Amino acid sequence: MNNFKHKKSLGQNFLKDETILNNIVNAVDLKENDLVIEIGPGQGALTKKIQDKKVNLICYEIDERTKPYLEKIKESKTNIIYEDILQVDITEDIQTYKYENLYVIANLPYYITTPIIKKIIDSNLNVEAMLLMVQKEVAERFCAKPCSKNYGSLTIYLNYFYEIEKIFDVPRASFNPVPNVDSAVVKFQRREHKFNVLNEDKFFDLVKDAFRQKRKNLKNNLGNYDLNKIGDILSNYNLSLTNRAEEIPIEVFIAIANKL
Ligand code: SAM
């Protein structure tokens, strides 16, 4: 494996810890008729573990220098596409597959963590669950609860679609080369019962506007909205326009957006 020159610019920190690799793939109940999308297989450490589950597998890898490693381990139910995940049409790539559940599993390239997740959501693929290795601080932002400093519009956006939990931390020494950030694996589980939002665009606009200036309260950030209506709804939850967005749970934003 090791004349390979890892590219920092592509987030190439490869996993070398067998226990971590096993714990990732065992965090969902993969069945032979499921389809898994792996983003960034690298030299195939995680790919091998996914293949052991006998699932259908599509991998997207931007760096063709990994081809000799990946072609060597590739099994018959695996398809490797050497392209930039942000440029491909995933819906088209998976359309010929018949499968029970769709999963995304990845030790992500950290420089594009959020664009990748947004792409998966925007592609409307009906993903059952995602297991994603991300930077630890980012994991905390994804899972943050109201009134914590990490809670923001991204937290609400992602939690609208998925129940998100950090399943374990991953020490730096589990990677080669050793990165200079800590990592964690998060599980995104598709929400069984989606929230009742009348207009998603308006809801996401409201949330984004409410967080526009983090230190300001709702009255300041939502000056262009009907503040009387918003104040009425907030009072039902013992909140007011003097609260900041970071103190407002997702259900309250939904109640406001539905009323406006
Ligand atoms: N899965 C391997 C592992 O766990 O050892 C490698 C993970 S490494 C953190 C991230 C991988 O994503 C690298 O192989 C890198 O080349 C690939 N990558 C980076 N940018 C990408 C992109 N835009 N599209 C697809 N793959 C990308």
CSV table of C-alpha atoms and ligand atoms in Angstrom, one decimal:
chain,number,residue,atom,x,y,z
A,1,MET,CA,0.0,0.0,0.0
A,2,ASN,CA,2.7,2.2,0.8
A,3,ASN,CA,4.4,4.2,-1.9
A,4,PHE,CA,1.1,5.9,-2.2
A,5,LYS,CA,1.4,9.6,-1.7
A,6,HIS,CA,-1.6,10.7,0.3
A,7,LYS,CA,-3.1,14.0,-0.9
A,8,LYS,CA,-4.1,16.2,1.9
A,9,SER,CA,-6.1,18.3,-0.4
A,10,LEU,CA,-8.4,15.3,-1.0
A,11,GLY,CA,-8.7,14.5,2.7
A,12,GLN,CA,-6.8,11.2,2.2
A,13,ASN,CA,-6.5,9.9,5.8
A,14,PHE,CA,-7.0,6.1,5.4
A,15,LEU,CA,-8.5,4.0,8.2
A,16,LYS,CA,-6.2,1.3,9.4
A,17,ASP,CA,-8.0,0.2,12.6
A,18,GLU,CA,-9.8,-3.1,12.0
A,19,THR,CA,-12.1,-2.7,15.1
A,20,ILE,CA,-13.2,0.8,13.9
A,21,LEU,CA,-13.8,-0.5,10.4
A,22,ASN,CA,-15.9,-3.4,11.8
A,23,ASN,CA,-17.8,-1.2,14.1
A,24,ILE,CA,-18.8,1.1,11.3
A,25,VAL,CA,-20.3,-1.6,9.0
A,26,ASN,CA,-22.0,-3.3,11.9
A,27,ALA,CA,-23.8,-0.2,13.0
A,28,VAL,CA,-26.6,-1.0,10.5
A,29,ASP,CA,-28.1,-4.3,9.7
A,30,LEU,CA,-27.0,-4.8,6.1
A,31,LYS,CA,-28.7,-7.4,4.0
A,32,GLU,CA,-27.7,-9.0,0.7
A,33,ASN,CA,-30.4,-7.2,-1.2
A,34,ASP,CA,-29.5,-3.8,0.1
A,35,LEU,CA,-27.6,-1.2,-1.9
A,36,VAL,CA,-24.7,0.7,-0.3
A,37,ILE,CA,-23.1,3.8,-1.7
A,38,GLU,CA,-19.6,4.4,-0.4
A,39,ILE,CA,-18.0,7.8,-0.9
A,40,GLY,CA,-14.2,7.9,-1.2
A,41,PRO,CA,-13.1,4.2,-0.9
A,42,GLY,CA,-9.4,5.2,-1.1
A,43,GLN,CA,-7.5,2.0,-0.9
A,44,GLY,CA,-10.6,0.0,0.0
A,45,ALA,CA,-10.3,-0.6,3.8
A,46,LEU,CA,-14.0,0.1,4.4
A,47,THR,CA,-15.0,-1.2,1.0
A,48,LYS,CA,-13.7,-4.7,1.9
A,49,LYS,CA,-15.8,-4.7,5.1
A,50,ILE,CA,-18.9,-3.6,3.2
A,51,GLN,CA,-18.3,-6.3,0.5
A,52,ASP,CA,-18.2,-8.9,3.3
A,53,LYS,CA,-21.9,-8.2,3.8
A,54,LYS,CA,-22.6,-9.3,0.3
A,55,VAL,CA,-24.6,-6.2,-0.5
A,56,ASN,CA,-24.7,-4.3,-3.9
A,57,LEU,CA,-22.1,-1.6,-3.7
A,58,ILE,CA,-21.4,1.6,-5.7
A,59,CYS,CA,-18.3,3.5,-4.8
A,60,TYR,CA,-17.4,7.0,-5.9
A,61,GLU,CA,-13.7,7.9,-5.8
A,62,ILE,CA,-12.2,11.0,-7.4
A,63,ASP,CA,-8.6,9.8,-7.3
A,64,GLU,CA,-7.7,7.4,-10.1
A,65,ARG,CA,-4.4,6.6,-8.4
A,66,THR,CA,-6.5,4.3,-6.1
A,67,LYS,CA,-7.6,2.2,-9.1
A,68,PRO,CA,-4.9,-0.5,-8.8
A,69,TYR,CA,-5.8,-1.1,-5.1
A,70,LEU,CA,-9.6,-1.0,-5.7
A,71,GLU,CA,-9.7,-3.1,-8.8
A,72,LYS,CA,-7.7,-5.8,-6.9
A,73,ILE,CA,-10.2,-6.2,-4.1
A,74,LYS,CA,-13.4,-5.5,-6.2
A,75,GLU,CA,-16.0,-8.2,-6.1
A,76,SER,CA,-18.8,-8.9,-8.6
A,77,LYS,CA,-21.6,-6.9,-6.8
A,78,THR,CA,-19.3,-3.8,-6.6
A,79,ASN,CA,-19.2,-1.0,-9.1
A,80,ILE,CA,-16.5,1.7,-8.7
A,81,ILE,CA,-17.0,5.0,-10.4
A,82,TYR,CA,-13.9,7.2,-10.6
A,83,GLU,CA,-15.6,10.6,-10.4
A,84,ASP,CA,-16.2,13.5,-8.1
A,85,ILE,CA,-19.2,12.7,-6.0
A,86,LEU,CA,-20.3,16.3,-6.2
A,87,GLN,CA,-20.5,16.1,-10.0
A,88,VAL,CA,-22.3,12.7,-10.6
A,89,ASP,CA,-26.0,12.0,-11.0
A,90,ILE,CA,-26.5,9.4,-8.3
A,91,THR,CA,-30.2,8.8,-9.2
A,92,GLU,CA,-29.1,7.8,-12.7
A,93,ASP,CA,-26.3,5.6,-11.5
A,94,ILE,CA,-28.5,3.6,-9.1
A,95,GLN,CA,-31.6,3.4,-11.4
A,96,THR,CA,-30.8,-0.1,-12.8
A,97,TYR,CA,-30.5,-1.6,-9.3
A,98,LYS,CA,-33.3,-3.4,-7.5
A,99,TYR,CA,-32.8,-3.2,-3.8
A,100,GLU,CA,-34.5,-3.3,-0.5
A,101,ASN,CA,-32.8,-0.4,1.5
A,102,LEU,CA,-30.3,2.1,0.4
A,103,TYR,CA,-27.4,3.1,2.7
A,104,VAL,CA,-24.6,5.6,2.5
A,105,ILE,CA,-21.3,4.6,4.3
A,106,ALA,CA,-18.2,6.8,4.2
A,107,ASN,CA,-15.1,7.9,5.8
A,108,LEU,CA,-15.7,11.3,4.3
A,109,PRO,CA,-13.2,13.7,2.8
A,110,TYR,CA,-13.7,16.4,5.4
A,111,TYR,CA,-13.2,19.4,3.1
A,112,ILE,CA,-16.6,18.7,1.5
A,113,THR,CA,-18.6,17.1,4.4
A,114,THR,CA,-21.6,19.4,4.2
A,115,PRO,CA,-21.8,19.6,0.4
A,116,ILE,CA,-21.8,15.8,0.2
A,117,ILE,CA,-24.6,15.4,2.8
A,118,LYS,CA,-26.6,18.2,1.1
A,119,LYS,CA,-26.2,16.5,-2.2
A,120,ILE,CA,-27.5,13.2,-0.8
A,121,ILE,CA,-30.5,15.0,0.7
A,122,ASP,CA,-31.2,17.1,-2.4
A,123,SER,CA,-31.0,14.0,-4.6
A,124,ASN,CA,-34.1,12.6,-2.9
A,125,LEU,CA,-32.7,9.1,-2.8
A,126,ASN,CA,-34.7,7.8,0.1
A,127,VAL,CA,-31.7,6.7,2.0
A,128,GLU,CA,-32.5,4.6,5.0
A,129,ALA,CA,-29.4,5.4,7.0
A,130,MET,CA,-26.0,7.0,6.6
A,131,LEU,CA,-22.9,6.1,8.6
A,132,LEU,CA,-20.4,8.9,8.2
A,133,MET,CA,-17.0,9.5,9.6
A,134,VAL,CA,-16.7,13.2,10.2
A,135,GLN,CA,-14.6,15.7,12.1
A,136,LYS,CA,-15.5,15.5,15.8
A,137,GLU,CA,-16.6,19.2,16.0
A,138,VAL,CA,-18.8,18.7,13.0
A,139,ALA,CA,-20.4,15.6,14.6
A,140,GLU,CA,-21.2,17.8,17.6
A,141,ARG,CA,-22.8,20.4,15.4
A,142,PHE,CA,-24.9,17.8,13.6
A,143,CYS,CA,-26.2,16.3,17.0
A,144,ALA,CA,-26.5,19.6,18.9
A,145,LYS,CA,-29.5,20.3,21.1
A,146,PRO,CA,-31.1,23.8,21.6
A,147,CYS,CA,-29.2,26.1,24.0
A,148,SER,CA,-25.8,24.6,23.1
A,149,LYS,CA,-23.2,26.6,21.2
A,150,ASN,CA,-23.1,24.1,18.4
A,151,TYR,CA,-26.8,24.3,17.6
A,152,GLY,CA,-27.4,26.2,14.4
A,153,SER,CA,-29.4,26.3,11.1
A,154,LEU,CA,-27.4,23.3,9.8
A,155,THR,CA,-28.4,21.2,12.8
A,156,ILE,CA,-32.1,22.0,12.2
A,157,TYR,CA,-31.8,21.4,8.4
A,158,LEU,CA,-30.3,17.9,8.9
A,159,ASN,CA,-32.4,16.9,11.9
A,160,TYR,CA,-35.5,17.7,9.9
A,161,PHE,CA,-34.7,14.8,7.6
A,162,TYR,CA,-32.8,12.4,9.9
A,163,GLU,CA,-32.4,11.4,13.5
A,164,ILE,CA,-28.8,11.9,14.1
A,165,GLU,CA,-26.6,10.4,16.8
A,166,LYS,CA,-22.9,10.2,17.4
A,167,ILE,CA,-22.1,6.5,17.7
A,168,PHE,CA,-18.5,6.6,18.7
A,169,ASP,CA,-15.3,8.8,18.7
A,170,VAL,CA,-12.4,7.7,16.6
A,171,PRO,CA,-8.8,8.4,17.8
A,172,ARG,CA,-6.4,10.1,15.4
A,173,ALA,CA,-4.1,7.1,15.6
A,174,SER,CA,-6.7,5.0,13.7
A,175,PHE,CA,-5.7,6.8,10.5
A,176,ASN,CA,-2.8,6.8,8.1
A,177,PRO,CA,-1.5,9.5,7.9
A,178,VAL,CA,-2.5,10.7,11.3
A,179,PRO,CA,-4.7,13.7,10.9
A,180,ASN,CA,-4.5,16.8,13.0
A,181,VAL,CA,-8.2,16.7,14.0
A,182,ASP,CA,-10.4,14.3,16.0
A,183,SER,CA,-13.1,12.3,14.4
A,184,ALA,CA,-16.3,10.6,15.1
A,185,VAL,CA,-18.8,8.3,13.4
A,186,VAL,CA,-22.4,9.6,13.2
A,187,LYS,CA,-25.5,7.7,12.2
A,188,PHE,CA,-28.2,9.5,10.2
A,189,GLN,CA,-31.4,7.5,10.4
A,190,ARG,CA,-34.2,8.5,8.1
A,191,ARG,CA,-37.1,9.9,10.1
A,192,GLU,CA,-40.0,7.4,10.2
A,193,HIS,CA,-42.5,10.2,10.9
A,194,LYS,CA,-41.5,13.4,9.1
A,195,PHE,CA,-42.4,16.7,10.7
A,196,ASN,CA,-45.5,18.3,9.4
A,197,VAL,CA,-44.1,21.4,7.5
A,198,LEU,CA,-46.5,23.1,5.1
A,199,ASN,CA,-43.8,24.8,3.0
A,200,GLU,CA,-40.3,23.5,3.3
A,201,ASP,CA,-38.7,26.4,1.5
A,202,LYS,CA,-40.3,28.9,3.8
A,203,PHE,CA,-39.4,26.9,6.8
A,204,PHE,CA,-35.7,26.7,5.9
A,205,ASP,CA,-35.7,30.4,5.0
A,206,LEU,CA,-37.1,31.3,8.4
A,207,VAL,CA,-34.5,29.1,10.2
A,208,LYS,CA,-31.7,30.7,8.1
A,209,ASP,CA,-32.9,34.2,8.8
A,210,ALA,CA,-33.4,33.5,12.5
A,211,PHE,CA,-29.7,32.5,12.8
A,212,ARG,CA,-28.4,35.2,10.5
A,213,GLN,CA,-26.6,37.1,13.3
A,214,LYS,CA,-26.0,34.5,16.0
A,215,ARG,CA,-25.7,37.0,18.9
A,216,LYS,CA,-28.9,38.9,18.0
A,217,ASN,CA,-32.3,37.9,19.3
A,218,LEU,CA,-35.3,36.8,17.1
A,219,LYS,CA,-36.8,40.3,17.1
A,220,ASN,CA,-33.6,41.7,15.5
A,221,ASN,CA,-33.0,38.8,13.1
A,222,LEU,CA,-36.6,38.5,12.0
A,223,GLY,CA,-37.4,42.1,11.4
A,224,ASN,CA,-38.9,41.4,8.0
A,225,TYR,CA,-41.5,39.0,9.3
A,226,ASP,CA,-44.8,39.4,11.1
A,227,LEU,CA,-43.4,39.7,14.6
A,228,ASN,CA,-46.8,39.8,16.3
A,229,LYS,CA,-47.7,36.4,14.9
A,230,ILE,CA,-44.3,35.0,15.8
A,231,GLY,CA,-44.5,36.5,19.3
A,232,ASP,CA,-47.9,34.8,19.8
A,233,ILE,CA,-46.6,31.4,18.9
A,234,LEU,CA,-43.4,31.7,21.0
A,235,SER,CA,-45.5,32.6,24.0
A,236,ASN,CA,-47.3,29.2,23.7
A,237,TYR,CA,-43.9,27.6,24.4
A,238,ASN,CA,-42.9,30.1,27.2
A,239,LEU,CA,-40.5,31.8,24.7
A,240,SER,CA,-40.4,35.3,23.4
A,241,LEU,CA,-38.9,37.5,20.7
A,242,THR,CA,-36.0,38.3,23.1
A,243,ASN,CA,-34.8,34.7,22.8
A,244,ARG,CA,-32.1,33.8,20.4
A,245,ALA,CA,-32.5,31.3,17.6
A,246,GLU,CA,-30.1,28.9,19.4
A,247,GLU,CA,-32.8,28.6,22.2
A,248,ILE,CA,-35.6,27.6,19.8
A,249,PRO,CA,-36.3,23.8,19.2
A,250,ILE,CA,-37.1,22.6,15.7
A,251,GLU,CA,-40.8,22.0,16.6
A,252,VAL,CA,-41.2,25.7,17.5
A,253,PHE,CA,-39.6,26.9,14.2
A,254,ILE,CA,-42.1,24.6,12.4
A,255,ALA,CA,-45.1,26.0,14.3
A,256,ILE,CA,-44.0,29.5,13.4
A,257,ALA,CA,-43.3,28.7,9.7
A,258,ASN,CA,-46.7,26.9,9.4
A,259,LYS,CA,-48.5,29.9,10.9
A,260,LEU,CA,-46.8,32.6,8.7
B,1,SAM,N1,-12.5,5.0,2.6
B,1,SAM,C1,-11.1,5.1,2.8
B,1,SAM,C2,-10.7,4.7,4.2
B,1,SAM,O1,-11.5,4.7,5.1
B,1,SAM,O2,-9.5,4.3,4.4
B,1,SAM,C3,-10.6,6.5,2.4
B,1,SAM,C4,-11.2,7.6,3.2
B,1,SAM,S1,-10.4,9.2,2.9
B,1,SAM,C5,-10.8,10.0,4.4
B,1,SAM,C6,-11.4,10.1,1.8
B,1,SAM,C7,-11.5,9.6,0.4
B,1,SAM,O3,-12.3,10.4,-0.4
B,1,SAM,C8,-10.1,9.6,-0.4
B,1,SAM,O4,-9.9,8.3,-1.0
B,1,SAM,C9,-10.3,10.7,-1.4
B,1,SAM,O5,-9.5,10.5,-2.6
B,1,SAM,C10,-11.8,10.6,-1.7
B,1,SAM,N2,-12.3,11.9,-2.2
B,1,SAM,C11,-12.0,13.1,-2.0
B,1,SAM,N3,-12.7,14.0,-2.6
B,1,SAM,C12,-13.6,13.3,-3.3
B,1,SAM,C13,-14.7,13.6,-4.2
B,1,SAM,N4,-15.0,14.9,-4.5
B,1,SAM,N5,-15.4,12.6,-4.7
B,1,SAM,C14,-15.1,11.3,-4.5
B,1,SAM,N6,-14.1,10.9,-3.6
B,1,SAM,C15,-13.4,11.9,-3.1
